[in-house]
């Protein structure tokens, strides 16, 4: 066995899905999968690679727009709201070509790997040249994103996004011309030509009820259902979206998508911040999931979504770093609970283990990797070890290791990351990419 591809790993502590972490867990790996899991192994066998700290399943980032990593800092000046932020985002979206997109996405996915993210759902709506003409390969930008994830060593689901108009009753214009395929048929024709290759899968996305009319939404939903692909959509991120939708169609965005047959077990609503009881019932009735992106939602002044009510109704939750205001899955997970505490005046709506399920199993299932996100025989060997010897986690007890992890860990506490049985990150360093220097280089290529 090579050091990059261990045959057995011994974990000082491992989270196997329950309320508590287990001490002394031996995990046998075979090719890219977990062959066996043994608990109560007090000390590392001679042949095993020893991982001190707490080992958890690989984390899933179920909602990402990789190019928005370039916005970090840039959009933190001046006053405004979601819509003023969007203008800044469009300025960056207007300038990125395939070479820069590849470099930026590769470094961003590298940052995700360092944070323990082993699978990403990339909600990609950047398709065309500036001005709207197609690239020679109409999937040039989708393909560079897939290649970038492969180079960074993480799994990707390219959620190819249908975006047809600038808003309800508005033509696409400016940067939006890069997003639009013109019609749902043209979107489908382009997407059909994608060939993702190893470590990559495909899914579909309806950008939002703002950018896709009801008939086109139904076409995208039918296309995804026929292929058993995951289907995602931004949903009710802002009150204005609800108001515009009700005034144009007489129904909420959730009802519109339900009537377009979009809601199913393969569907994930992203944000779902401004929902009423009927919307929550529709999502639960459709056995759909919700992807919360709390660090972005707070950054964009979106509001606090009804995560607890959704979970109580049986809606599966997962997490995404979305605009990459931060890439830290632990911050994302605890924010679901902490933001609701501020609103409700009560604590404990979501346990640490429930939040960790959302960050692992929930996210993997939502982006079409149901065989990942759990430490069990037969699942994909995607594993993350968090050191417990840094200042933030020193003093962690076995009894409360899961709570310490979710409520106090930071991305920089991640020590080792294994994807498909192979180390991608070792002792806090990415084995293939100098992530900080590549981020810096890629972002410096953008106009100031
Ligand atoms: Zn988004």
PDB file of N, CA and C in Angstrom, residues 63 65 68 80-86 210 234-242 270-275 291-306 320-323 325 332 339 343:
ATOM      1  N   UNK A  63     -24.105  23.359  -2.413  1.00  0.00           N
ATOM      2  CA  UNK A  63     -24.443  24.520  -3.253  1.00  0.00           C
ATOM      3  C   UNK A  63     -23.246  25.451  -3.362  1.00  0.00           C
ATOM      4  N   UNK A  65     -21.128  28.287  -6.187  1.00  0.00           N
ATOM      5  CA  UNK A  65     -20.837  28.960  -7.452  1.00  0.00           C
ATOM      6  C   UNK A  65     -19.353  29.300  -7.358  1.00  0.00           C
ATOM      7  N   UNK A  68     -17.644  32.777  -7.612  1.00  0.00           N
ATOM      8  CA  UNK A  68     -17.945  33.829  -6.629  1.00  0.00           C
ATOM      9  C   UNK A  68     -16.916  33.908  -5.504  1.00  0.00           C
ATOM     10  N   UNK A  80     -26.288  48.507   1.137  1.00  0.00           N
ATOM     11  CA  UNK A  80     -27.074  47.914   0.058  1.00  0.00           C
ATOM     12  C   UNK A  80     -27.816  46.685   0.519  1.00  0.00           C
ATOM     13  N   UNK A  81     -28.140  45.804  -0.426  1.00  0.00           N
ATOM     14  CA  UNK A  81     -28.881  44.585  -0.110  1.00  0.00           C
ATOM     15  C   UNK A  81     -28.473  43.515  -1.123  1.00  0.00           C
ATOM     16  N   UNK A  82     -29.250  42.447  -1.181  1.00  0.00           N
ATOM     17  CA  UNK A  82     -28.965  41.356  -2.122  1.00  0.00           C
ATOM     18  C   UNK A  82     -28.786  41.889  -3.548  1.00  0.00           C
ATOM     19  N   UNK A  83     -29.654  42.841  -3.932  1.00  0.00           N
ATOM     20  CA  UNK A  83     -29.682  43.283  -5.335  1.00  0.00           C
ATOM     21  C   UNK A  83     -28.449  44.131  -5.665  1.00  0.00           C
ATOM     22  N   UNK A  84     -27.950  44.912  -4.696  1.00  0.00           N
ATOM     23  CA  UNK A  84     -26.715  45.658  -4.957  1.00  0.00           C
ATOM     24  C   UNK A  84     -25.521  44.702  -4.968  1.00  0.00           C
ATOM     25  N   UNK A  85     -25.543  43.687  -4.091  1.00  0.00           N
ATOM     26  CA  UNK A  85     -24.493  42.661  -4.123  1.00  0.00           C
ATOM     27  C   UNK A  85     -24.468  41.997  -5.498  1.00  0.00           C
ATOM     28  N   UNK A  86     -25.663  41.733  -6.044  1.00  0.00           N
ATOM     29  CA  UNK A  86     -25.741  41.037  -7.323  1.00  0.00           C
ATOM     30  C   UNK A  86     -25.056  41.834  -8.433  1.00  0.00           C
ATOM     31  N   UNK A 210     -37.590  33.364 -10.956  1.00  0.00           N
ATOM     32  CA  UNK A 210     -37.319  34.651 -11.605  1.00  0.00           C
ATOM     33  C   UNK A 210     -36.770  34.417 -13.015  1.00  0.00           C
ATOM     34  N   UNK A 234     -32.822  27.629  -6.788  1.00  0.00           N
ATOM     35  CA  UNK A 234     -32.895  28.698  -5.788  1.00  0.00           C
ATOM     36  C   UNK A 234     -34.373  28.969  -5.523  1.00  0.00           C
ATOM     37  N   UNK A 235     -34.753  29.052  -4.245  1.00  0.00           N
ATOM     38  CA  UNK A 235     -36.174  29.206  -3.931  1.00  0.00           C
ATOM     39  C   UNK A 235     -36.366  30.226  -2.817  1.00  0.00           C
ATOM     40  N   UNK A 236     -37.161  31.246  -3.108  1.00  0.00           N
ATOM     41  CA  UNK A 236     -37.599  32.200  -2.072  1.00  0.00           C
ATOM     42  C   UNK A 236     -36.445  32.700  -1.218  1.00  0.00           C
ATOM     43  N   UNK A 237     -35.368  33.122  -1.898  1.00  0.00           N
ATOM     44  CA  UNK A 237     -34.226  33.663  -1.159  1.00  0.00           C
ATOM     45  C   UNK A 237     -34.553  35.061  -0.634  1.00  0.00           C
ATOM     46  N   UNK A 238     -35.353  35.791  -1.420  1.00  0.00           N
ATOM     47  CA  UNK A 238     -35.670  37.180  -1.094  1.00  0.00           C
ATOM     48  C   UNK A 238     -37.183  37.384  -1.138  1.00  0.00           C
ATOM     49  N   UNK A 239     -37.726  38.243  -0.255  1.00  0.00           N
ATOM     50  CA  UNK A 239     -39.177  38.513  -0.294  1.00  0.00           C
ATOM     51  C   UNK A 239     -39.637  39.016  -1.663  1.00  0.00           C
ATOM     52  N   UNK A 240     -38.775  39.783  -2.352  1.00  0.00           N
ATOM     53  CA  UNK A 240     -39.191  40.333  -3.655  1.00  0.00           C
ATOM     54  C   UNK A 240     -39.508  39.223  -4.654  1.00  0.00           C
ATOM     55  N   UNK A 241     -38.792  38.076  -4.550  1.00  0.00           N
ATOM     56  CA  UNK A 241     -39.075  36.969  -5.464  1.00  0.00           C
ATOM     57  C   UNK A 241     -40.494  36.445  -5.225  1.00  0.00           C
ATOM     58  N   UNK A 242     -40.850  36.303  -3.947  1.00  0.00           N
ATOM     59  CA  UNK A 242     -42.214  35.842  -3.625  1.00  0.00           C
ATOM     60  C   UNK A 242     -43.256  36.827  -4.148  1.00  0.00           C
ATOM     61  N   UNK A 270     -32.812  25.476  -2.753  1.00  0.00           N
ATOM     62  CA  UNK A 270     -31.679  26.175  -2.161  1.00  0.00           C
ATOM     63  C   UNK A 270     -32.177  27.456  -1.507  1.00  0.00           C
ATOM     64  N   UNK A 271     -31.785  27.669  -0.272  1.00  0.00           N
ATOM     65  CA  UNK A 271     -32.180  28.793   0.590  1.00  0.00           C
ATOM     66  C   UNK A 271     -33.524  28.514   1.273  1.00  0.00           C
ATOM     67  N   UNK A 272     -34.631  28.606   0.509  1.00  0.00           N
ATOM     68  CA  UNK A 272     -35.960  28.387   1.107  1.00  0.00           C
ATOM     69  C   UNK A 272     -36.120  29.248   2.360  1.00  0.00           C
ATOM     70  N   UNK A 273     -35.745  30.500   2.228  1.00  0.00           N
ATOM     71  CA  UNK A 273     -35.705  31.389   3.403  1.00  0.00           C
ATOM     72  C   UNK A 273     -37.084  31.934   3.757  1.00  0.00           C
ATOM     73  N   UNK A 274     -37.853  32.310   2.743  1.00  0.00           N
ATOM     74  CA  UNK A 274     -39.133  32.983   3.003  1.00  0.00           C
ATOM     75  C   UNK A 274     -40.283  32.072   2.569  1.00  0.00           C
ATOM     76  N   UNK A 275     -40.603  31.121   3.431  1.00  0.00           N
ATOM     77  CA  UNK A 275     -41.652  30.139   3.125  1.00  0.00           C
ATOM     78  C   UNK A 275     -42.813  30.316   4.086  1.00  0.00           C
ATOM     79  N   UNK A 291     -31.433  23.014   0.882  1.00  0.00           N
ATOM     80  CA  UNK A 291     -30.026  23.329   1.123  1.00  0.00           C
ATOM     81  C   UNK A 291     -29.942  24.727   1.726  1.00  0.00           C
ATOM     82  N   UNK A 292     -29.499  24.780   2.964  1.00  0.00           N
ATOM     83  CA  UNK A 292     -29.321  26.069   3.645  1.00  0.00           C
ATOM     84  C   UNK A 292     -27.889  26.544   3.419  1.00  0.00           C
ATOM     85  N   UNK A 293     -27.745  27.838   3.250  1.00  0.00           N
ATOM     86  CA  UNK A 293     -26.419  28.425   3.005  1.00  0.00           C
ATOM     87  C   UNK A 293     -26.259  29.612   3.957  1.00  0.00           C
ATOM     88  N   UNK A 294     -26.222  29.353   5.268  1.00  0.00           N
ATOM     89  CA  UNK A 294     -26.384  30.460   6.223  1.00  0.00           C
ATOM     90  C   UNK A 294     -25.313  31.533   6.157  1.00  0.00           C
ATOM     91  N   UNK A 295     -24.063  31.186   5.826  1.00  0.00           N
ATOM     92  CA  UNK A 295     -23.067  32.274   5.817  1.00  0.00           C
ATOM     93  C   UNK A 295     -23.308  33.219   4.644  1.00  0.00           C
ATOM     94  N   UNK A 296     -23.822  32.692   3.542  1.00  0.00           N
ATOM     95  CA  UNK A 296     -24.196  33.560   2.421  1.00  0.00           C
ATOM     96  C   UNK A 296     -25.481  34.314   2.740  1.00  0.00           C
ATOM     97  N   UNK A 297     -26.438  33.606   3.330  1.00  0.00           N
ATOM     98  CA  UNK A 297     -27.735  34.254   3.618  1.00  0.00           C
ATOM     99  C   UNK A 297     -27.551  35.422   4.583  1.00  0.00           C
ATOM    100  N   UNK A 298     -26.642  35.272   5.524  1.00  0.00           N
ATOM    101  CA  UNK A 298     -26.422  36.403   6.445  1.00  0.00           C
ATOM    102  C   UNK A 298     -25.620  37.488   5.732  1.00  0.00           C
ATOM    103  N   UNK A 299     -24.681  37.086   4.883  1.00  0.00           N
ATOM    104  CA  UNK A 299     -23.884  38.065   4.145  1.00  0.00           C
ATOM    105  C   UNK A 299     -24.760  38.920   3.241  1.00  0.00           C
ATOM    106  N   UNK A 300     -25.768  38.291   2.631  1.00  0.00           N
ATOM    107  CA  UNK A 300     -26.605  39.001   1.657  1.00  0.00           C
ATOM    108  C   UNK A 300     -27.871  39.585   2.276  1.00  0.00           C
ATOM    109  N   UNK A 301     -27.953  39.525   3.600  1.00  0.00           N
ATOM    110  CA  UNK A 301     -29.118  40.069   4.301  1.00  0.00           C
ATOM    111  C   UNK A 301     -30.413  39.434   3.808  1.00  0.00           C
ATOM    112  N   UNK A 302     -30.348  38.127   3.539  1.00  0.00           N
ATOM    113  CA  UNK A 302     -31.522  37.407   3.027  1.00  0.00           C
ATOM    114  C   UNK A 302     -32.569  37.175   4.110  1.00  0.00           C
ATOM    115  N   UNK A 303     -32.100  36.890   5.316  1.00  0.00           N
ATOM    116  CA  UNK A 303     -33.011  36.493   6.395  1.00  0.00           C
ATOM    117  C   UNK A 303     -32.613  35.119   6.910  1.00  0.00           C
ATOM    118  N   UNK A 304     -33.348  34.662   7.922  1.00  0.00           N
ATOM    119  CA  UNK A 304     -33.082  33.346   8.524  1.00  0.00           C
ATOM    120  C   UNK A 304     -34.199  32.404   8.095  1.00  0.00           C
ATOM    121  N   UNK A 305     -33.828  31.327   7.441  1.00  0.00           N
ATOM    122  CA  UNK A 305     -34.833  30.376   6.951  1.00  0.00           C
ATOM    123  C   UNK A 305     -35.420  29.538   8.079  1.00  0.00           C
ATOM    124  N   UNK A 306     -36.578  28.899   7.807  1.00  0.00           N
ATOM    125  CA  UNK A 306     -37.273  28.128   8.851  1.00  0.00           C
ATOM    126  C   UNK A 306     -36.714  26.706   8.979  1.00  0.00           C
ATOM    127  N   UNK A 320     -24.644  24.446   2.066  1.00  0.00           N
ATOM    128  CA  UNK A 320     -23.782  24.880   0.974  1.00  0.00           C
ATOM    129  C   UNK A 320     -23.090  26.184   1.324  1.00  0.00           C
ATOM    130  N   UNK A 321     -21.913  26.384   0.724  1.00  0.00           N
ATOM    131  CA  UNK A 321     -21.198  27.641   0.978  1.00  0.00           C
ATOM    132  C   UNK A 321     -21.505  28.682  -0.096  1.00  0.00           C
ATOM    133  N   UNK A 322     -22.256  28.308  -1.132  1.00  0.00           N
ATOM    134  CA  UNK A 322     -22.881  29.229  -2.077  1.00  0.00           C
ATOM    135  C   UNK A 322     -21.924  30.284  -2.635  1.00  0.00           C
ATOM    136  N   UNK A 323     -21.910  31.490  -2.073  1.00  0.00           N
ATOM    137  CA  UNK A 323     -21.106  32.587  -2.623  1.00  0.00           C
ATOM    138  C   UNK A 323     -19.678  32.570  -2.094  1.00  0.00           C
ATOM    139  N   UNK A 325     -18.536  33.418   0.776  1.00  0.00           N
ATOM    140  CA  UNK A 325     -18.169  34.467   1.726  1.00  0.00           C
ATOM    141  C   UNK A 325     -17.183  33.861   2.723  1.00  0.00           C
ATOM    142  N   UNK A 332     -20.932  26.763   8.699  1.00  0.00           N
ATOM    143  CA  UNK A 332     -22.225  26.641   8.007  1.00  0.00           C
ATOM    144  C   UNK A 332     -23.194  25.819   8.863  1.00  0.00           C
ATOM    145  N   UNK A 339     -28.286  30.937  14.195  1.00  0.00           N
ATOM    146  CA  UNK A 339     -29.108  32.019  13.645  1.00  0.00           C
ATOM    147  C   UNK A 339     -30.554  31.882  14.130  1.00  0.00           C
ATOM    148  N   UNK A 343     -33.389  34.329  16.529  1.00  0.00           N
ATOM    149  CA  UNK A 343     -34.766  34.645  16.148  1.00  0.00           C
ATOM    150  C   UNK A 343     -35.790  34.147  17.151  1.00  0.00           C
TER     151      UNK A 343
END
